[in-house]
CSV table of C-alpha atoms and ligand atoms in Angstrom, one decimal:
chain,number,residue,atom,x,y,z
A,1,MET,CA,104.1,107.3,106.2
A,2,SER,CA,106.1,108.4,103.3
A,3,ASP,CA,104.5,110.5,100.6
A,4,SER,CA,105.9,108.0,98.1
A,5,ILE,CA,103.3,105.5,99.3
A,6,TYR,CA,100.4,107.8,98.6
A,7,PHE,CA,101.6,109.4,95.4
A,8,VAL,CA,103.7,106.7,93.8
A,9,VAL,CA,103.1,103.2,95.1
A,10,PHE,CA,99.4,103.5,95.8
A,11,PRO,CA,98.5,104.8,92.3
A,12,TYR,CA,100.3,101.9,90.7
A,13,LEU,CA,98.6,99.4,93.1
A,14,ALA,CA,95.2,100.9,92.3
A,15,VAL,CA,95.8,100.6,88.5
A,16,ILE,CA,97.0,97.0,88.8
A,17,LEU,CA,94.0,96.1,91.0
A,18,ALA,CA,91.7,97.8,88.5
A,19,VAL,CA,93.1,96.0,85.5
A,20,GLY,CA,93.8,92.6,87.1
A,21,VAL,CA,90.5,92.2,88.9
A,22,GLY,CA,88.6,94.0,86.2
A,23,LEU,CA,89.8,91.5,83.6
A,24,TYR,CA,89.1,88.6,86.0
A,25,ARG,CA,85.6,89.8,86.5
A,26,TYR,CA,85.1,90.4,82.8
A,27,PHE,CA,86.1,86.9,81.8
A,28,ILE,CA,84.8,85.0,84.8
A,29,ASN,CA,81.5,86.7,85.7
A,30,ARG,CA,80.7,89.0,82.7
A,31,PHE,CA,77.0,89.3,83.4
A,32,SER,CA,77.6,91.0,86.7
A,33,TYR,CA,78.6,94.0,84.6
A,34,SER,CA,75.0,95.0,84.1
A,35,SER,CA,72.6,96.3,86.8
A,36,MET,CA,69.8,94.0,87.8
A,37,SER,CA,66.6,95.2,86.1
A,38,SER,CA,65.0,95.9,89.5
A,39,GLN,CA,67.5,98.8,89.8
A,40,PHE,CA,65.4,100.6,87.2
A,41,LEU,CA,62.0,100.1,88.9
A,42,GLU,CA,62.2,103.7,90.1
A,43,ASN,CA,63.1,105.8,87.1
A,44,ARG,CA,62.0,109.4,87.8
A,45,ALA,CA,64.7,110.2,90.3
A,46,LEU,CA,67.1,108.0,88.3
A,47,PHE,CA,66.6,110.3,85.3
A,48,TRP,CA,67.2,113.5,87.3
A,49,GLY,CA,70.2,112.0,89.0
A,50,SER,CA,71.8,109.9,86.4
A,51,VAL,CA,71.6,112.4,83.4
A,52,PRO,CA,73.4,115.4,85.1
A,53,TRP,CA,75.8,113.0,86.8
A,54,HIS,CA,76.9,111.4,83.6
A,55,TYR,CA,77.0,114.5,81.5
A,56,GLY,CA,79.0,116.3,84.2
A,57,ILE,CA,81.4,113.6,85.1
A,58,VAL,CA,82.2,112.5,81.6
A,59,LEU,CA,83.1,116.1,80.5
A,60,ILE,CA,85.0,116.8,83.6
A,61,LEU,CA,87.1,113.7,83.3
A,62,LEU,CA,87.7,114.4,79.7
A,63,SER,CA,89.0,117.9,80.5
A,64,HIS,CA,91.4,116.4,83.1
A,65,LEU,CA,92.5,113.9,80.5
A,66,PHE,CA,93.1,116.5,77.8
A,67,ALA,CA,95.1,118.7,80.2
A,68,THR,CA,97.3,115.8,81.0
A,69,VAL,CA,97.7,114.3,77.5
A,70,ILE,CA,97.9,117.5,75.5
A,71,PRO,CA,99.2,120.1,78.0
A,72,ARG,CA,100.5,122.4,75.3
A,73,PHE,CA,97.2,122.7,73.6
A,74,TRP,CA,95.5,123.1,77.0
A,75,ALA,CA,98.0,125.9,77.9
A,76,SER,CA,97.3,127.7,74.6
A,77,LEU,CA,93.6,127.6,75.5
A,78,HIS,CA,94.4,129.5,78.7
A,79,SER,CA,96.7,132.0,77.1
A,80,ASP,CA,93.7,134.3,76.6
A,81,PRO,CA,92.2,135.4,79.9
A,82,THR,CA,88.7,135.5,78.5
A,83,ARG,CA,89.0,131.9,77.3
A,84,MET,CA,90.4,130.9,80.7
A,85,LEU,CA,87.4,132.5,82.4
A,86,ILE,CA,85.0,130.7,80.2
A,87,ILE,CA,86.7,127.3,80.8
A,88,GLU,CA,86.6,127.9,84.6
A,89,LEU,CA,83.0,128.9,84.4
A,90,VAL,CA,82.0,125.9,82.3
A,91,GLY,CA,84.0,123.6,84.6
A,92,GLY,CA,82.2,125.1,87.7
A,93,ILE,CA,78.8,124.6,86.1
A,94,LEU,CA,79.7,121.0,85.2
A,95,GLY,CA,81.0,120.5,88.7
A,96,PHE,CA,77.6,121.6,90.2
A,97,LEU,CA,75.8,119.5,87.7
A,98,THR,CA,77.8,116.5,88.8
A,99,LEU,CA,77.3,117.2,92.5
A,100,LEU,CA,73.6,117.6,91.9
A,101,GLY,CA,73.4,114.3,90.1
A,102,ILE,CA,75.3,112.3,92.7
A,103,VAL,CA,73.3,113.8,95.5
A,104,ILE,CA,70.0,112.8,93.8
A,105,VAL,CA,71.4,109.3,93.0
A,106,VAL,CA,72.3,108.8,96.7
A,107,LEU,CA,69.0,110.1,98.0
A,108,ARG,CA,67.2,107.8,95.5
A,109,ARG,CA,68.9,104.8,97.0
A,110,ILE,CA,68.1,106.0,100.5
A,111,PHE,CA,64.5,106.8,100.0
A,112,SER,CA,63.3,104.4,97.3
A,113,PRO,CA,62.7,101.0,99.1
A,114,LYS,CA,62.8,99.0,95.9
A,115,VAL,CA,66.2,100.4,95.0
A,116,ALA,CA,67.5,100.4,98.6
A,117,VAL,CA,66.9,96.7,98.9
A,118,VAL,CA,69.2,95.9,95.9
A,119,THR,CA,71.9,98.4,97.0
A,120,THR,CA,75.0,96.5,98.1
A,121,VAL,CA,77.6,97.6,100.7
A,122,MET,CA,80.1,98.3,97.8
A,123,ASP,CA,77.5,100.5,96.2
A,124,TRP,CA,77.3,102.6,99.3
A,125,ILE,CA,81.1,102.8,99.6
A,126,LEU,CA,81.4,103.8,96.0
A,127,LEU,CA,78.7,106.4,96.2
A,128,ALA,CA,80.2,107.9,99.4
A,129,ASP,CA,83.6,108.1,97.9
A,130,LEU,CA,82.4,109.6,94.6
A,131,LEU,CA,80.4,112.2,96.6
A,132,LEU,CA,83.5,113.1,98.6
A,133,GLN,CA,85.5,113.3,95.4
A,134,VAL,CA,83.1,115.6,93.6
A,135,ALA,CA,82.7,117.8,96.7
A,136,ALA,CA,86.5,118.1,97.1
A,137,GLY,CA,86.9,118.9,93.4
A,138,LEU,CA,84.3,121.7,93.7
A,139,TYR,CA,85.9,123.0,96.9
A,140,ILE,CA,89.2,123.2,95.1
A,141,ALA,CA,87.7,124.9,92.0
A,142,PHE,CA,86.1,127.5,94.3
A,143,PHE,CA,88.8,128.2,96.8
A,144,TYR,CA,91.9,127.6,94.7
A,145,ARG,CA,90.7,129.1,91.5
A,146,TRP,CA,92.2,128.8,88.1
A,147,GLY,CA,92.9,125.1,88.8
A,148,SER,CA,92.6,124.5,85.1
A,149,LEU,CA,95.8,126.5,84.8
A,150,TRP,CA,97.9,125.3,87.8
A,151,TYR,CA,96.8,121.7,87.1
A,152,GLU,CA,99.1,121.9,84.1
A,153,TYR,CA,102.1,122.6,86.4
A,154,THR,CA,101.3,120.2,89.2
A,155,ALA,CA,98.9,117.2,88.6
A,156,ALA,CA,99.5,116.9,84.8
A,157,PRO,CA,103.3,116.4,85.1
A,158,TRP,CA,102.8,114.1,88.1
A,159,ILE,CA,100.3,111.8,86.2
A,160,ALA,CA,102.6,112.0,83.1
A,161,SER,CA,105.5,110.9,85.3
A,162,LEU,CA,103.5,108.0,86.6
A,163,ALA,CA,102.4,107.0,83.1
A,164,SER,CA,106.0,107.1,81.8
A,165,LEU,CA,107.1,105.0,84.8
A,166,THR,CA,109.4,107.7,86.1
A,167,PRO,CA,107.3,108.9,89.0
A,168,HIS,CA,107.9,112.3,90.6
A,169,SER,CA,105.6,113.1,93.4
A,170,ASP,CA,107.3,116.3,94.3
A,171,TYR,CA,105.1,118.1,91.7
A,172,ILE,CA,102.1,117.7,94.1
A,173,ILE,CA,103.6,117.1,97.6
A,174,PRO,CA,103.7,120.9,98.3
A,175,LEU,CA,100.0,121.4,97.4
A,176,PRO,CA,97.3,121.9,100.0
A,177,TRP,CA,96.0,118.7,101.7
A,178,ILE,CA,92.6,118.9,100.0
A,179,VAL,CA,94.2,118.9,96.6
A,180,ARG,CA,96.4,116.0,97.5
A,181,PHE,CA,93.3,114.2,98.9
A,182,HIS,CA,91.5,114.8,95.6
A,183,MET,CA,94.3,113.3,93.7
A,184,VAL,CA,94.8,110.2,95.8
A,185,ASN,CA,91.1,109.6,96.1
A,186,GLY,CA,91.0,109.6,92.3
A,187,PHE,CA,93.1,106.5,92.5
A,188,VAL,CA,90.9,105.1,95.3
A,189,VAL,CA,88.0,105.3,92.8
A,190,ILE,CA,90.2,103.5,90.2
A,191,GLY,CA,91.0,100.8,92.8
A,192,LEU,CA,87.3,100.4,93.6
A,193,PHE,CA,86.6,100.0,90.0
A,194,PRO,CA,86.5,96.2,89.6
A,195,PHE,CA,84.6,95.7,92.9
A,196,THR,CA,81.7,97.9,92.0
A,197,ARG,CA,79.2,98.7,89.3
A,198,LEU,CA,81.7,101.2,87.8
A,199,VAL,CA,82.9,98.3,85.6
A,200,HIS,CA,80.0,99.1,83.3
A,201,ILE,CA,82.2,101.8,81.9
A,202,PHE,CA,84.2,99.1,80.1
A,203,THR,CA,81.2,98.4,77.9
A,204,VAL,CA,81.2,102.1,76.8
A,205,PRO,CA,77.5,102.6,77.4
A,206,ILE,CA,77.4,105.9,75.5
A,207,SER,CA,73.8,105.4,74.3
A,208,TYR,CA,72.6,105.9,77.8
A,209,LEU,CA,73.4,109.6,77.4
A,210,TRP,CA,70.5,110.0,74.9
A,211,ARG,CA,68.2,107.1,75.2
A,212,PRO,CA,65.3,107.1,77.6
A,213,TYR,CA,65.5,104.7,80.5
A,214,GLN,CA,63.6,101.5,80.2
A,215,VAL,CA,60.4,101.0,82.0
A,216,VAL,CA,60.7,97.8,83.9
A,217,MET,CA,57.7,95.8,85.0
A,218,TRP,CA,58.4,93.8,88.1
A,219,TYR,CA,57.3,90.2,87.8
A,220,ARG,CA,58.7,87.7,90.2
A,221,SER,CA,57.8,84.1,89.6
A,222,GLN,CA,57.5,82.0,92.7
A,223,THR,CA,60.0,79.6,91.2
A,224,ALA,CA,62.2,81.9,89.3
A,225,GLY,CA,64.9,82.3,92.0
A,226,THR,CA,66.9,85.4,92.7
A,227,GLY,CA,68.8,87.9,90.5
A,228,GLY,CA,72.0,86.2,91.5
A,229,ALA,CA,70.6,82.9,90.1
A,230,PHE,CA,69.8,84.8,86.9
A,231,MET,CA,73.3,86.1,86.6
A,232,GLU,CA,74.7,82.6,87.1
A,233,GLN,CA,72.5,81.3,84.3
A,234,GLY,CA,73.4,84.2,82.1
A,235,GLY,CA,77.1,83.5,82.5
A,236,ARG,CA,76.7,79.9,81.4
A,237,ALA,CA,74.7,81.0,78.4
A,238,GLY,CA,77.8,82.8,77.1
A,239,GLY,CA,79.8,79.6,76.8
A,240,THR,CA,79.5,76.6,74.5
A,241,GLY,CA,77.2,74.7,76.8
A,242,GLU,CA,79.8,72.3,78.0
A,243,PRO,CA,80.3,72.7,81.7
A,244,GLY,CA,83.6,70.9,81.7
A,245,GLU,CA,85.0,73.2,79.0
A,246,ILE,CA,83.8,76.3,80.8
A,247,SER,CA,85.4,75.4,84.1
A,248,ARG,CA,88.7,74.5,82.3
A,249,ARG,CA,88.7,77.8,80.5
A,250,SER,CA,87.8,79.6,83.7
A,251,PHE,CA,90.6,77.9,85.5
A,252,PHE,CA,93.2,78.9,82.9
A,253,LEU,CA,92.0,82.4,82.8
A,254,LYS,CA,92.1,82.6,86.5
A,255,VAL,CA,95.7,81.3,86.5
A,256,ILE,CA,96.9,83.7,83.8
A,257,ILE,CA,95.2,86.8,85.3
A,258,GLY,CA,96.3,85.8,88.8
A,259,THR,CA,99.9,85.3,87.7
A,260,LEU,CA,100.0,88.6,85.9
A,261,THR,CA,98.5,90.5,88.8
A,262,SER,CA,100.9,88.7,91.3
A,263,ILE,CA,103.9,89.6,89.2
A,264,GLY,CA,102.8,93.2,89.1
A,265,GLY,CA,102.2,93.2,92.8
A,266,LEU,CA,105.6,91.6,93.5
A,267,ILE,CA,107.4,94.2,91.4
A,268,LEU,CA,105.9,96.9,93.6
A,269,ALA,CA,106.2,95.0,96.9
A,270,ILE,CA,109.9,95.7,97.4
A,271,PRO,CA,109.8,99.5,97.1
A,272,TYR,CA,106.5,99.6,98.9
A,273,LEU,CA,108.0,97.8,101.9
A,274,ARG,CA,111.1,99.8,101.7
A,275,ALA,CA,109.1,103.0,101.7
A,276,ILE,CA,107.1,101.8,104.7
A,277,PHE,CA,110.0,100.7,106.8
A,278,ARG,CA,112.4,103.4,105.8
A,279,SER,CA,113.7,104.4,109.3
A,280,SER,CA,115.5,107.6,108.5
A,281,PRO,CA,113.8,110.8,107.4
A,282,PRO,CA,114.5,112.0,103.8
A,283,THR,CA,117.9,113.6,103.7
A,284,ALA,CA,118.7,116.9,102.0
A,285,SER,CA,119.4,116.4,98.3
A,286,ALA,CA,123.0,116.4,97.2
A,287,TRP,CA,124.7,119.4,95.6
A,288,SER,CA,124.1,119.6,91.8
A,289,GLU,CA,126.4,121.4,89.5
A,290,VAL,CA,124.5,124.1,87.6
A,291,THR,CA,126.9,126.3,85.6
A,292,ASP,CA,130.1,128.3,85.5
A,293,ILE,CA,129.9,131.5,87.5
A,294,ASP,CA,131.7,133.5,84.8
A,295,SER,CA,128.9,132.7,82.3
A,296,LEU,CA,126.3,134.6,84.4
A,297,PRO,CA,125.4,138.2,83.8
A,298,VAL,CA,125.6,140.6,86.7
A,299,GLY,CA,122.2,141.8,88.2
A,300,GLN,CA,120.1,140.0,85.6
A,301,PRO,CA,118.0,137.0,86.6
A,302,VAL,CA,118.5,133.9,84.5
A,303,ASP,CA,116.7,130.6,84.6
A,304,LEU,CA,119.1,127.7,84.4
A,305,LYS,CA,118.4,124.0,83.9
A,306,PHE,CA,120.5,121.4,85.5
A,307,GLU,CA,120.4,117.6,86.1
A,308,MET,CA,120.1,116.2,89.5
A,309,VAL,CA,120.1,112.6,90.7
A,310,SER,CA,117.3,111.8,93.1
A,311,GLN,CA,116.6,108.7,95.2
A,312,ASP,CA,113.2,108.4,97.0
A,313,ALA,CA,111.7,105.0,97.6
A,314,TYR,CA,112.2,103.4,94.2
A,315,ILE,CA,112.5,106.6,92.3
A,316,HIS,CA,116.1,106.7,91.2
A,317,GLY,CA,117.3,108.7,88.3
A,318,ALA,CA,118.2,112.0,86.8
A,319,THR,CA,115.7,114.8,86.8
A,320,VAL,CA,116.0,118.1,85.0
A,321,ARG,CA,115.4,121.0,87.4
A,322,THR,CA,115.2,124.8,86.9
A,323,VAL,CA,116.4,127.6,89.2
A,324,TRP,CA,116.4,131.3,88.9
A,325,VAL,CA,119.9,132.7,89.6
A,326,ILE,CA,120.9,136.4,90.1
A,327,LYS,CA,124.6,137.1,90.3
A,328,HIS,CA,125.4,140.2,92.4
A,329,SER,CA,129.2,139.6,92.3
A,330,ALA,CA,131.6,136.8,91.7
A,331,ASP,CA,130.9,135.2,95.1
A,332,ASN,CA,127.5,136.6,96.0
A,333,LEU,CA,124.4,135.2,94.3
A,334,THR,CA,120.7,134.6,95.0
A,335,VAL,CA,119.2,131.3,93.9
A,336,PHE,CA,115.4,131.1,93.8
A,337,SER,CA,113.2,128.0,93.5
A,338,PRO,CA,111.2,128.4,90.3
A,339,ILE,CA,108.0,127.4,92.1
A,340,CYS,CA,105.5,130.1,93.1
A,341,PRO,CA,104.8,129.8,96.8
A,342,HIS,CA,101.1,130.4,96.2
A,343,LEU,CA,100.0,127.2,94.5
A,344,GLY,CA,103.1,125.9,92.7
A,345,CYS,CA,103.0,127.4,89.3
A,346,TYR,CA,106.2,128.4,87.5
A,347,TYR,CA,106.7,132.1,87.4
A,348,THR,CA,108.6,134.1,84.8
A,349,TRP,CA,110.8,137.2,84.7
A,350,ASP,CA,109.5,140.3,83.0
A,351,ALA,CA,112.7,142.1,81.9
A,352,GLN,CA,110.9,145.3,81.1
A,353,ALA,CA,109.0,145.6,84.3
A,354,LYS,CA,111.9,144.0,86.2
A,355,LEU,CA,109.6,141.8,88.1
A,356,PHE,CA,108.9,138.2,88.6
A,357,GLU,CA,105.3,137.4,87.6
A,358,CYS,CA,103.2,134.3,88.1
A,359,PRO,CA,100.6,133.7,85.4
A,360,CYS,CA,98.3,131.6,87.6
A,361,HIS,CA,96.9,134.1,90.0
A,362,GLY,CA,98.9,137.2,89.3
A,363,SER,CA,101.4,137.1,92.1
A,364,VAL,CA,104.2,139.6,91.4
A,365,TYR,CA,107.6,139.7,93.1
A,366,THR,CA,110.5,142.1,93.0
A,367,ILE,CA,114.0,141.0,92.0
A,368,THR,CA,114.7,140.3,95.7
A,369,GLY,CA,111.7,137.9,95.9
A,370,LYS,CA,109.4,140.3,97.9
A,371,VAL,CA,105.7,140.0,97.1
A,372,ILE,CA,104.2,143.2,95.8
A,373,ALA,CA,100.9,141.9,94.3
A,374,GLY,CA,98.7,138.9,94.2
A,375,PRO,CA,97.8,136.1,96.7
A,376,ALA,CA,101.3,134.7,97.3
A,377,PRO,CA,101.6,134.2,101.1
A,378,ARG,CA,105.4,134.7,101.3
A,379,PRO,CA,108.4,135.8,99.3
A,380,LEU,CA,110.1,133.6,96.7
A,381,ASP,CA,111.9,130.6,98.2
A,382,THR,CA,115.7,130.8,98.1
A,383,LEU,CA,117.8,127.7,97.7
A,384,PRO,CA,121.2,126.9,99.2
A,385,TYR,CA,124.1,127.3,96.9
A,386,LYS,CA,127.9,127.1,97.0
A,387,ILE,CA,130.7,128.0,94.6
A,388,GLU,CA,133.6,125.6,94.0
A,389,ASN,CA,136.3,126.0,91.4
A,390,GLY,CA,134.3,128.7,89.7
A,391,LYS,CA,131.2,126.5,89.4
A,392,LEU,CA,127.8,127.1,90.9
A,393,PHE,CA,126.3,124.2,92.9
A,394,VAL,CA,122.7,124.2,94.1
A,395,GLN,CA,120.9,122.1,96.6
A,396,TRP,CA,117.4,121.4,95.2
A,397,GLU,CA,114.6,121.6,97.7
A,398,ARG,CA,110.8,121.9,97.6
A,399,PHE,CA,108.7,123.9,100.1
A,400,LYS,CA,105.1,123.7,101.0
A,401,VAL,CA,102.9,126.1,99.1
A,402,ALA,CA,100.0,128.3,100.3
A,403,ILE,CA,101.4,128.9,103.8
A,404,PRO,CA,103.3,132.0,105.0
A,405,GLU,CA,106.2,129.9,106.4
A,406,LYS,CA,109.0,128.4,104.3
A,407,VAL,CA,108.7,124.7,105.3
A,408,ARG,CA,110.6,122.0,103.4
A,409,VAL,CA,108.7,119.0,102.2
B,501,LIG,FE1,98.9,131.3,92.3
B,501,LIG,FE2,101.4,131.7,91.5
B,501,LIG,S1,100.4,129.8,91.8
B,501,LIG,S2,100.0,133.1,92.0
């Protein structure tokens, strides 16, 4: 299946689902937002699981958000190696805290019979998915270190492109599979949002971070009915007491939310189907004009921006790209992709050392692209070029990172 489905279509579907069904649930069955009191009957393991989980996950999510929304500020934090080390260390500790929390929460639901009996299938699906997500995040932090830095060059622009409705998945397609899984699974969690107890986040329950858990005394009257019956009664208590009015209001809300969600779904359906049924493999991108050959200095790498028109699923539009160009003579050039083959950061040219240097993990390349230091698994990637009427044309391509072979994605 096309990468566009995973990295473009699916994220939008997940958000539409989260907003559409989340609103529906909020207006139609608001009282299902809270956990039944019997969930709190066991509160010792709950404390040791819930507190580290919430402190860890809230801060980790905030750091992801900051790096995406204010990348310049985030980048300035990393400009000092000591600060970057501290950020990575704190991130690692929070990651372990989060993992510890979710493991305790899962074990509590397995081993506490009172809690296990009120755990739904969706609870198990959600917990399993969150566990996977946290474990994948920690694995990435450990084995692909300085993620807080390369996130800025990969995930952040991808998410920003989704948010600005100009999706560009090629920022992340070359990344290792575990990183891509982590990103897509983040949207799986968003999609699960309205079907699980995660909706409680909408109520911004910040006070849970400092207030002690309630002690719940279990008293079940023979005639009181089930928790489901309680929720039903609670839902009605929120209205005016007129059953006819409630059902009319519910009906119109259902129609409005259903219509909005359907329109959103329809807008995405066409490119989605087109991406699924696209029979031919992606073709090489067209030639893009970059600059006049005469304007280039000889023997000196220069980074040049150019505009290219791309078409992938429903992504159609002009994108600004960068390439490094070294002119050896009027008809002999080297054109490098600006992307470090290690994990996809953008490297720079050190004019004094006469070396290309990647800030993320310290890979260093000669002017010919050869690796002389750092973890990069292969030389810099060259791009096809041609010269016509004194102008340089380049064919933009992306290659998989973190592998020794140069493989186009
Ligand atoms: Fe790791 Fe460049 S991305 S050295």
